Amino acid sequence: MRSVRLLALAIFIAPLALADTRVFVSLAGTLMEAEITAVSGDNVTLKRSSDQQTLTINRKTLCKEDSAYIATWAAQHPDLAAAPAPTAAGTAAPAQKFRLVCQTLPAKSNRSGGDLYQRTFEHTYNFNISSQEVNRDLQGARGLALILAKNTSDRNGDLIVLQKEEFDVSIRPQSKMVHTTQPVRLTYFVGGDSPDAGVKSYGYVLIIRDAAGNVLHVEASPDTSAKFTKEILALPEAPCMVDREFKLKARTDVPLEYISF
């Protein structure tokens, strides 16, 4: 009878031992209880406990404790761990299409002082990003918001990159998130002795990439700026000056006297 009880207990415990779940923590602070099913290079495939859905994410988007756990798991399961597939130099793994929609709402408030001719406005952008996916989470993605302005005295059409903000993008199916840029104040003059002096708002660019670096979504105002994604991603920290094709301008000073953060 005792041996029968031990056998029954072993049958009950065995599945629990195989399902080695863990609460994984992303660098953005999101939590997910899951078990590892495969590792390939920096990519780890997880089966989520809540709905048994399988997700593949980049381990670099997880906390260092999780990254160490994944490395240990890969060493213990060599049959389920593989080296990354070879790709051409400088290329990322093929992107999975992901249906995203963004409603961008610019906000402007008057901060003018006592100068009759001076106009100062505080600008922000609200990016309302929605997932139209039914079953798939978007985890470990990154957003890049570029906020642009123009020097009113510049006749060459060069642009000022005011801000280059990066932020985490994690969205559940049929859900949304909002990112609001840091406020920036721009000053310009109307009439008086300096009719062409100052800086005015010009627009924005929003780029969303998955954990592997593949571009999932791009939008811009004006629309033509969206054509220069590669150049935008290569830009240094803001503020800086660029031409209309987002090539960095050398030895050009940003008019900081008209800009405050």
PDB file of C-alpha atoms in Angstrom:
ATOM      1  CA  MET A   1       0.000   0.000   0.000  1.00  0.00           C
ATOM      2  CA  ARG A   2       2.861   2.408   0.854  1.00  0.00           C
ATOM      3  CA  SER A   3       4.499   1.782  -2.525  1.00  0.00           C
ATOM      4  CA  VAL A   4       1.208   2.562  -4.266  1.00  0.00           C
ATOM      5  CA  ARG A   5       0.950   5.903  -2.441  1.00  0.00           C
ATOM      6  CA  LEU A   6       4.552   6.804  -3.377  1.00  0.00           C
ATOM      7  CA  LEU A   7       3.870   5.942  -7.010  1.00  0.00           C
ATOM      8  CA  ALA A   8       0.766   8.156  -7.041  1.00  0.00           C
ATOM      9  CA  LEU A   9       2.701  11.017  -5.462  1.00  0.00           C
ATOM     10  CA  ALA A  10       5.478  10.686  -8.047  1.00  0.00           C
ATOM     11  CA  ILE A  11       2.947  10.805 -10.889  1.00  0.00           C
ATOM     12  CA  PHE A  12       1.454  13.988  -9.395  1.00  0.00           C
ATOM     13  CA  ILE A  13       4.820  15.743  -8.875  1.00  0.00           C
ATOM     14  CA  ALA A  14       6.432  14.826 -12.214  1.00  0.00           C
ATOM     15  CA  PRO A  15       4.524  17.343 -14.368  1.00  0.00           C
ATOM     16  CA  LEU A  16       5.295  20.085 -11.853  1.00  0.00           C
ATOM     17  CA  ALA A  17       8.998  19.347 -12.067  1.00  0.00           C
ATOM     18  CA  LEU A  18       8.917  19.532 -15.872  1.00  0.00           C
ATOM     19  CA  ALA A  19       7.047  22.840 -15.891  1.00  0.00           C
ATOM     20  CA  ASP A  20       9.870  24.963 -14.483  1.00  0.00           C
ATOM     21  CA  THR A  21       8.119  28.334 -14.484  1.00  0.00           C
ATOM     22  CA  ARG A  22       9.667  31.630 -13.447  1.00  0.00           C
ATOM     23  CA  VAL A  23       8.508  35.226 -13.139  1.00  0.00           C
ATOM     24  CA  PHE A  24      10.578  37.092 -15.734  1.00  0.00           C
ATOM     25  CA  VAL A  25      11.137  40.828 -15.251  1.00  0.00           C
ATOM     26  CA  SER A  26      11.793  43.166 -18.201  1.00  0.00           C
ATOM     27  CA  LEU A  27      13.994  46.251 -17.998  1.00  0.00           C
ATOM     28  CA  ALA A  28      10.758  48.241 -18.306  1.00  0.00           C
ATOM     29  CA  GLY A  29       9.472  46.627 -15.083  1.00  0.00           C
ATOM     30  CA  THR A  30       6.807  44.373 -16.617  1.00  0.00           C
ATOM     31  CA  LEU A  31       6.323  40.879 -15.160  1.00  0.00           C
ATOM     32  CA  MET A  32       5.489  37.613 -16.895  1.00  0.00           C
ATOM     33  CA  GLU A  33       5.287  34.125 -15.423  1.00  0.00           C
ATOM     34  CA  ALA A  34       6.522  31.656 -18.021  1.00  0.00           C
ATOM     35  CA  GLU A  35       8.777  28.696 -18.720  1.00  0.00           C
ATOM     36  CA  ILE A  36      11.620  28.516 -21.229  1.00  0.00           C
ATOM     37  CA  THR A  37      11.071  26.223 -24.194  1.00  0.00           C
ATOM     38  CA  ALA A  38      14.066  27.146 -26.376  1.00  0.00           C
ATOM     39  CA  VAL A  39      17.082  29.464 -26.573  1.00  0.00           C
ATOM     40  CA  SER A  40      18.748  30.640 -29.777  1.00  0.00           C
ATOM     41  CA  GLY A  41      21.560  33.135 -29.339  1.00  0.00           C
ATOM     42  CA  ASP A  42      20.114  36.206 -27.615  1.00  0.00           C
ATOM     43  CA  ASN A  43      16.534  35.124 -28.340  1.00  0.00           C
ATOM     44  CA  VAL A  44      14.618  33.088 -25.778  1.00  0.00           C
ATOM     45  CA  THR A  45      11.248  31.415 -26.383  1.00  0.00           C
ATOM     46  CA  LEU A  46       8.865  31.484 -23.415  1.00  0.00           C
ATOM     47  CA  LYS A  47       5.527  29.783 -22.819  1.00  0.00           C
ATOM     48  CA  ARG A  48       3.360  32.130 -20.773  1.00  0.00           C
ATOM     49  CA  SER A  49       1.628  30.450 -17.833  1.00  0.00           C
ATOM     50  CA  SER A  50      -1.567  32.508 -18.002  1.00  0.00           C
ATOM     51  CA  ASP A  51      -2.642  31.376 -21.489  1.00  0.00           C
ATOM     52  CA  GLN A  52       0.111  28.985 -22.712  1.00  0.00           C
ATOM     53  CA  GLN A  53       0.970  31.401 -25.521  1.00  0.00           C
ATOM     54  CA  THR A  54       4.519  31.146 -26.896  1.00  0.00           C
ATOM     55  CA  LEU A  55       6.571  34.346 -27.184  1.00  0.00           C
ATOM     56  CA  THR A  56      10.106  34.928 -28.458  1.00  0.00           C
ATOM     57  CA  ILE A  57      11.953  37.899 -26.951  1.00  0.00           C
ATOM     58  CA  ASN A  58      15.522  39.174 -26.734  1.00  0.00           C
ATOM     59  CA  ARG A  59      17.179  38.298 -23.417  1.00  0.00           C
ATOM     60  CA  LYS A  60      18.822  41.749 -23.381  1.00  0.00           C
ATOM     61  CA  THR A  61      15.382  43.215 -22.643  1.00  0.00           C
ATOM     62  CA  LEU A  62      15.231  41.258 -19.350  1.00  0.00           C
ATOM     63  CA  CYS A  63      16.895  41.942 -16.012  1.00  0.00           C
ATOM     64  CA  LYS A  64      20.408  40.585 -15.402  1.00  0.00           C
ATOM     65  CA  GLU A  65      19.133  37.857 -13.047  1.00  0.00           C
ATOM     66  CA  ASP A  66      16.842  36.533 -15.775  1.00  0.00           C
ATOM     67  CA  SER A  67      19.663  36.701 -18.322  1.00  0.00           C
ATOM     68  CA  ALA A  68      21.875  34.623 -16.015  1.00  0.00           C
ATOM     69  CA  TYR A  69      19.029  32.136 -15.472  1.00  0.00           C
ATOM     70  CA  ILE A  70      18.585  31.787 -19.254  1.00  0.00           C
ATOM     71  CA  ALA A  71      22.308  31.115 -19.719  1.00  0.00           C
ATOM     72  CA  THR A  72      22.180  28.392 -17.049  1.00  0.00           C
ATOM     73  CA  TRP A  73      19.079  26.863 -18.625  1.00  0.00           C
ATOM     74  CA  ALA A  74      20.741  26.822 -22.065  1.00  0.00           C
ATOM     75  CA  ALA A  75      23.789  25.029 -20.625  1.00  0.00           C
ATOM     76  CA  GLN A  76      21.543  22.419 -18.994  1.00  0.00           C
ATOM     77  CA  HIS A  77      19.428  21.902 -22.132  1.00  0.00           C
ATOM     78  CA  PRO A  78      21.899  21.807 -25.052  1.00  0.00           C
ATOM     79  CA  ASP A  79      19.335  20.012 -27.208  1.00  0.00           C
ATOM     80  CA  LEU A  80      16.982  23.025 -26.916  1.00  0.00           C
ATOM     81  CA  ALA A  81      19.642  25.725 -27.232  1.00  0.00           C
ATOM     82  CA  ALA A  82      21.159  26.745 -30.541  1.00  0.00           C
ATOM     83  CA  ALA A  83      23.616  29.304 -31.814  1.00  0.00           C
ATOM     84  CA  PRO A  84      22.077  32.289 -33.609  1.00  0.00           C
ATOM     85  CA  ALA A  85      21.358  31.722 -37.285  1.00  0.00           C
ATOM     86  CA  PRO A  86      23.972  33.361 -39.511  1.00  0.00           C
ATOM     87  CA  THR A  87      22.873  36.596 -41.186  1.00  0.00           C
ATOM     88  CA  ALA A  88      24.562  39.090 -43.468  1.00  0.00           C
ATOM     89  CA  ALA A  89      26.784  41.549 -41.645  1.00  0.00           C
ATOM     90  CA  GLY A  90      24.817  44.364 -40.073  1.00  0.00           C
ATOM     91  CA  THR A  91      21.393  42.804 -40.698  1.00  0.00           C
ATOM     92  CA  ALA A  92      18.771  41.833 -38.125  1.00  0.00           C
ATOM     93  CA  ALA A  93      16.577  38.757 -37.988  1.00  0.00           C
ATOM     94  CA  PRO A  94      13.448  38.941 -40.180  1.00  0.00           C
ATOM     95  CA  ALA A  95      10.727  41.030 -38.575  1.00  0.00           C
ATOM     96  CA  GLN A  96       7.311  39.674 -37.731  1.00  0.00           C
ATOM     97  CA  LYS A  97       4.582  42.021 -38.861  1.00  0.00           C
ATOM     98  CA  PHE A  98       2.783  43.620 -35.954  1.00  0.00           C
ATOM     99  CA  ARG A  99      -0.330  45.735 -36.335  1.00  0.00           C
ATOM    100  CA  LEU A 100       0.178  49.035 -34.538  1.00  0.00           C
ATOM    101  CA  VAL A 101      -1.773  52.279 -34.781  1.00  0.00           C
ATOM    102  CA  CYS A 102      -0.690  55.587 -33.286  1.00  0.00           C
ATOM    103  CA  GLN A 103      -2.716  58.723 -32.656  1.00  0.00           C
ATOM    104  CA  THR A 104      -0.347  61.648 -32.140  1.00  0.00           C
ATOM    105  CA  LEU A 105      -1.641  64.678 -30.267  1.00  0.00           C
ATOM    106  CA  PRO A 106       0.608  67.753 -30.117  1.00  0.00           C
ATOM    107  CA  ALA A 107       0.061  70.141 -27.226  1.00  0.00           C
ATOM    108  CA  LYS A 108       1.088  73.802 -27.107  1.00  0.00           C
ATOM    109  CA  SER A 109       0.665  76.321 -24.310  1.00  0.00           C
ATOM    110  CA  ASN A 110       1.471  80.028 -24.331  1.00  0.00           C
ATOM    111  CA  ARG A 111       4.300  81.012 -21.965  1.00  0.00           C
ATOM    112  CA  SER A 112       4.826  84.563 -23.232  1.00  0.00           C
ATOM    113  CA  GLY A 113       6.302  87.203 -20.963  1.00  0.00           C
ATOM    114  CA  GLY A 114       5.880  90.956 -20.983  1.00  0.00           C
ATOM    115  CA  ASP A 115       7.635  91.604 -24.321  1.00  0.00           C
ATOM    116  CA  LEU A 116       5.070  92.796 -26.856  1.00  0.00           C
ATOM    117  CA  TYR A 117       6.907  91.154 -29.751  1.00  0.00           C
ATOM    118  CA  GLN A 118       8.091  87.956 -28.054  1.00  0.00           C
ATOM    119  CA  ARG A 119       6.199  84.671 -28.313  1.00  0.00           C
ATOM    120  CA  THR A 120       7.156  81.667 -26.159  1.00  0.00           C
ATOM    121  CA  PHE A 121       5.304  78.363 -26.377  1.00  0.00           C
ATOM    122  CA  GLU A 122       5.762  75.114 -24.461  1.00  0.00           C
ATOM    123  CA  HIS A 123       5.455  72.058 -26.730  1.00  0.00           C
ATOM    124  CA  THR A 124       4.814  68.378 -25.959  1.00  0.00           C
ATOM    125  CA  TYR A 125       3.663  65.382 -27.995  1.00  0.00           C
ATOM    126  CA  ASN A 126       1.374  62.594 -26.778  1.00  0.00           C
ATOM    127  CA  PHE A 127       1.813  59.322 -28.667  1.00  0.00           C
ATOM    128  CA  ASN A 128      -1.214  57.040 -28.129  1.00  0.00           C
ATOM    129  CA  ILE A 129       0.055  53.674 -29.408  1.00  0.00           C
ATOM    130  CA  SER A 130      -2.528  50.880 -29.863  1.00  0.00           C
ATOM    131  CA  SER A 131      -2.090  47.199 -30.700  1.00  0.00           C
ATOM    132  CA  GLN A 132      -4.604  45.701 -33.120  1.00  0.00           C
ATOM    133  CA  GLU A 133      -3.294  42.193 -32.514  1.00  0.00           C
ATOM    134  CA  VAL A 134      -5.775  39.697 -31.105  1.00  0.00           C
ATOM    135  CA  ASN A 135      -3.451  37.215 -29.404  1.00  0.00           C
ATOM    136  CA  ARG A 136       0.139  38.480 -29.501  1.00  0.00           C
ATOM    137  CA  ASP A 137       1.819  40.661 -26.895  1.00  0.00           C
ATOM    138  CA  LEU A 138       4.431  43.192 -27.933  1.00  0.00           C
ATOM    139  CA  GLN A 139       7.270  42.826 -25.433  1.00  0.00           C
ATOM    140  CA  GLY A 140      10.770  44.271 -25.402  1.00  0.00           C
ATOM    141  CA  ALA A 141      10.130  46.815 -28.174  1.00  0.00           C
ATOM    142  CA  ARG A 142      11.577  50.323 -28.154  1.00  0.00           C
ATOM    143  CA  GLY A 143      10.139  53.622 -29.338  1.00  0.00           C
ATOM    144  CA  LEU A 144      12.142  56.587 -30.600  1.00  0.00           C
ATOM    145  CA  ALA A 145      10.530  60.050 -30.688  1.00  0.00           C
ATOM    146  CA  LEU A 146      12.319  62.810 -32.576  1.00  0.00           C
ATOM    147  CA  ILE A 147      11.002  66.350 -31.966  1.00  0.00           C
ATOM    148  CA  LEU A 148      11.902  68.923 -34.616  1.00  0.00           C
ATOM    149  CA  ALA A 149      12.057  72.702 -34.919  1.00  0.00           C
ATOM    150  CA  LYS A 150      13.202  75.324 -37.401  1.00  0.00           C
ATOM    151  CA  ASN A 151      15.242  78.480 -37.007  1.00  0.00           C
ATOM    152  CA  THR A 152      13.083  81.311 -38.374  1.00  0.00           C
ATOM    153  CA  SER A 153      16.158  83.108 -39.737  1.00  0.00           C
ATOM    154  CA  ASP A 154      17.532  80.045 -41.569  1.00  0.00           C
ATOM    155  CA  ARG A 155      16.924  80.333 -45.301  1.00  0.00           C
ATOM    156  CA  ASN A 156      18.575  76.980 -46.099  1.00  0.00           C
ATOM    157  CA  GLY A 157      15.782  74.878 -44.641  1.00  0.00           C
ATOM    158  CA  ASP A 158      17.931  73.096 -42.053  1.00  0.00           C
ATOM    159  CA  LEU A 159      16.174  71.526 -39.079  1.00  0.00           C
ATOM    160  CA  ILE A 160      16.858  71.452 -35.356  1.00  0.00           C
ATOM    161  CA  VAL A 161      16.546  68.083 -33.614  1.00  0.00           C
ATOM    162  CA  LEU A 162      15.321  69.302 -30.243  1.00  0.00           C
ATOM    163  CA  GLN A 163      14.796  65.960 -28.548  1.00  0.00           C
ATOM    164  CA  LYS A 164      15.629  62.335 -29.231  1.00  0.00           C
ATOM    165  CA  GLU A 165      13.698  60.302 -26.666  1.00  0.00           C
ATOM    166  CA  GLU A 166      13.813  56.524 -26.398  1.00  0.00           C
ATOM    167  CA  PHE A 167      11.199  54.619 -24.406  1.00  0.00           C
ATOM    168  CA  ASP A 168      10.004  51.063 -23.756  1.00  0.00           C
ATOM    169  CA  VAL A 169       7.009  49.749 -25.683  1.00  0.00           C
ATOM    170  CA  SER A 170       5.072  46.850 -24.123  1.00  0.00           C
ATOM    171  CA  ILE A 171       1.452  46.371 -25.172  1.00  0.00           C
ATOM    172  CA  ARG A 172      -0.997  43.529 -24.614  1.00  0.00           C
ATOM    173  CA  PRO A 173      -3.392  42.514 -27.411  1.00  0.00           C
ATOM    174  CA  GLN A 174      -6.155  45.040 -28.110  1.00  0.00           C
ATOM    175  CA  SER A 175      -4.587  47.468 -25.616  1.00  0.00           C
ATOM    176  CA  LYS A 176      -2.717  50.758 -25.792  1.00  0.00           C
ATOM    177  CA  MET A 177      -0.030  52.803 -24.098  1.00  0.00           C
ATOM    178  CA  VAL A 178       0.753  56.524 -24.053  1.00  0.00           C
ATOM    179  CA  HIS A 179       4.142  58.215 -24.188  1.00  0.00           C
ATOM    180  CA  THR A 180       4.384  61.956 -23.563  1.00  0.00           C
ATOM    181  CA  THR A 181       7.567  63.772 -24.544  1.00  0.00           C
ATOM    182  CA  GLN A 182       9.358  66.091 -22.180  1.00  0.00           C
ATOM    183  CA  PRO A 183       8.228  69.724 -22.582  1.00  0.00           C
ATOM    184  CA  VAL A 184      10.415  72.134 -24.528  1.00  0.00           C
ATOM    185  CA  ARG A 185       9.948  75.921 -24.771  1.00  0.00           C
ATOM    186  CA  LEU A 186      10.558  77.732 -28.052  1.00  0.00           C
ATOM    187  CA  THR A 187      10.792  81.504 -28.435  1.00  0.00           C
ATOM    188  CA  TYR A 188      10.461  83.674 -31.542  1.00  0.00           C
ATOM    189  CA  PHE A 189       9.720  87.326 -32.286  1.00  0.00           C
ATOM    190  CA  VAL A 190       6.946  88.929 -34.311  1.00  0.00           C
ATOM    191  CA  GLY A 191       7.689  92.455 -35.592  1.00  0.00           C
ATOM    192  CA  GLY A 192       9.870  94.846 -33.661  1.00  0.00           C
ATOM    193  CA  ASP A 193      13.609  94.994 -34.239  1.00  0.00           C
ATOM    194  CA  SER A 194      14.087  91.200 -34.661  1.00  0.00           C
ATOM    195  CA  PRO A 195      11.264  90.010 -36.968  1.00  0.00           C
ATOM    196  CA  ASP A 196      13.154  86.894 -38.140  1.00  0.00           C
ATOM    197  CA  ALA A 197      14.744  85.813 -34.871  1.00  0.00           C
ATOM    198  CA  GLY A 198      13.737  82.696 -32.938  1.00  0.00           C
ATOM    199  CA  VAL A 199      12.772  79.047 -33.242  1.00  0.00           C
ATOM    200  CA  LYS A 200       9.408  77.511 -34.177  1.00  0.00           C
ATOM    201  CA  SER A 201       8.102  73.968 -33.918  1.00  0.00           C
ATOM    202  CA  TYR A 202       8.408  71.915 -37.110  1.00  0.00           C
ATOM    203  CA  GLY A 203       7.126  68.384 -36.420  1.00  0.00           C
ATOM    204  CA  TYR A 204       8.110  64.932 -35.170  1.00  0.00           C
ATOM    205  CA  VAL A 205       9.169  61.424 -36.159  1.00  0.00           C
ATOM    206  CA  LEU A 206       8.116  58.259 -34.295  1.00  0.00           C
ATOM    207  CA  ILE A 207       9.901  54.942 -34.887  1.00  0.00           C
ATOM    208  CA  ILE A 208       9.022  51.682 -33.089  1.00  0.00           C
ATOM    209  CA  ARG A 209      11.385  48.698 -33.282  1.00  0.00           C
ATOM    210  CA  ASP A 210      11.033  45.161 -31.939  1.00  0.00           C
ATOM    211  CA  ALA A 211      13.503  43.504 -29.561  1.00  0.00           C
ATOM    212  CA  ALA A 212      15.690  42.431 -32.509  1.00  0.00           C
ATOM    213  CA  GLY A 213      15.884  45.986 -33.869  1.00  0.00           C
ATOM    214  CA  ASN A 214      13.462  45.517 -36.761  1.00  0.00           C
ATOM    215  CA  VAL A 215      11.287  48.544 -37.567  1.00  0.00           C
ATOM    216  CA  LEU A 216       7.596  47.845 -36.859  1.00  0.00           C
ATOM    217  CA  HIS A 217       6.077  51.302 -37.248  1.00  0.00           C
ATOM    218  CA  VAL A 218       7.123  54.712 -38.574  1.00  0.00           C
ATOM    219  CA  GLU A 219       5.144  57.921 -38.781  1.00  0.00           C
ATOM    220  CA  ALA A 220       6.082  61.563 -39.087  1.00  0.00           C
ATOM    221  CA  SER A 221       4.871  65.101 -39.550  1.00  0.00           C
ATOM    222  CA  PRO A 222       5.523  66.247 -42.185  1.00  0.00           C
ATOM    223  CA  ASP A 223       5.115  62.846 -43.848  1.00  0.00           C
ATOM    224  CA  THR A 224       8.277  63.159 -45.954  1.00  0.00           C
ATOM    225  CA  SER A 225      10.454  62.849 -42.831  1.00  0.00           C
ATOM    226  CA  ALA A 226       9.420  59.179 -42.522  1.00  0.00           C
ATOM    227  CA  LYS A 227      11.574  58.321 -45.552  1.00  0.00           C
ATOM    228  CA  PHE A 228      14.775  58.896 -43.599  1.00  0.00           C
ATOM    229  CA  THR A 229      14.476  56.250 -40.878  1.00  0.00           C
ATOM    230  CA  LYS A 230      18.023  54.956 -41.343  1.00  0.00           C
ATOM    231  CA  GLU A 231      19.531  58.440 -41.098  1.00  0.00           C
ATOM    232  CA  ILE A 232      17.423  59.301 -38.046  1.00  0.00           C
ATOM    233  CA  LEU A 233      18.481  56.167 -36.163  1.00  0.00           C
ATOM    234  CA  ALA A 234      22.125  57.072 -36.771  1.00  0.00           C
ATOM    235  CA  LEU A 235      21.859  60.598 -35.337  1.00  0.00           C
ATOM    236  CA  PRO A 236      23.771  61.485 -32.149  1.00  0.00           C
ATOM    237  CA  GLU A 237      22.185  62.896 -29.026  1.00  0.00           C
ATOM    238  CA  ALA A 238      20.020  65.978 -29.372  1.00  0.00           C
ATOM    239  CA  PRO A 239      20.001  68.903 -29.745  1.00  0.00           C
ATOM    240  CA  CYS A 240      21.723  68.988 -33.114  1.00  0.00           C
ATOM    241  CA  MET A 241      21.302  70.446 -36.606  1.00  0.00           C
ATOM    242  CA  VAL A 242      20.405  68.376 -39.690  1.00  0.00           C
ATOM    243  CA  ASP A 243      19.435  69.045 -43.279  1.00  0.00           C
ATOM    244  CA  ARG A 244      16.089  67.999 -44.760  1.00  0.00           C
ATOM    245  CA  GLU A 245      17.472  64.471 -45.375  1.00  0.00           C
ATOM    246  CA  PHE A 246      18.533  64.225 -41.708  1.00  0.00           C
ATOM    247  CA  LYS A 247      22.241  64.366 -42.456  1.00  0.00           C
ATOM    248  CA  LEU A 248      24.162  65.911 -39.588  1.00  0.00           C
ATOM    249  CA  LYS A 249      25.347  69.453 -40.211  1.00  0.00           C
ATOM    250  CA  ALA A 250      28.968  70.091 -39.316  1.00  0.00           C
ATOM    251  CA  ARG A 251      30.106  73.209 -37.433  1.00  0.00           C
ATOM    252  CA  THR A 252      26.562  74.545 -37.179  1.00  0.00           C
ATOM    253  CA  ASP A 253      25.440  76.016 -33.885  1.00  0.00           C
ATOM    254  CA  VAL A 254      22.039  75.193 -32.421  1.00  0.00           C
ATOM    255  CA  PRO A 255      20.293  78.491 -31.444  1.00  0.00           C
ATOM    256  CA  LEU A 256      20.036  77.560 -27.770  1.00  0.00           C
ATOM    257  CA  GLU A 257      19.160  81.137 -26.764  1.00  0.00           C
ATOM    258  CA  TYR A 258      15.643  80.476 -28.105  1.00  0.00           C
ATOM    259  CA  ILE A 259      15.264  76.959 -26.646  1.00  0.00           C
ATOM    260  CA  SER A 260      14.765  75.804 -23.048  1.00  0.00           C
ATOM    261  CA  PHE A 261      13.938  72.368 -21.609  1.00  0.00           C
TER     262      PHE A 261
END
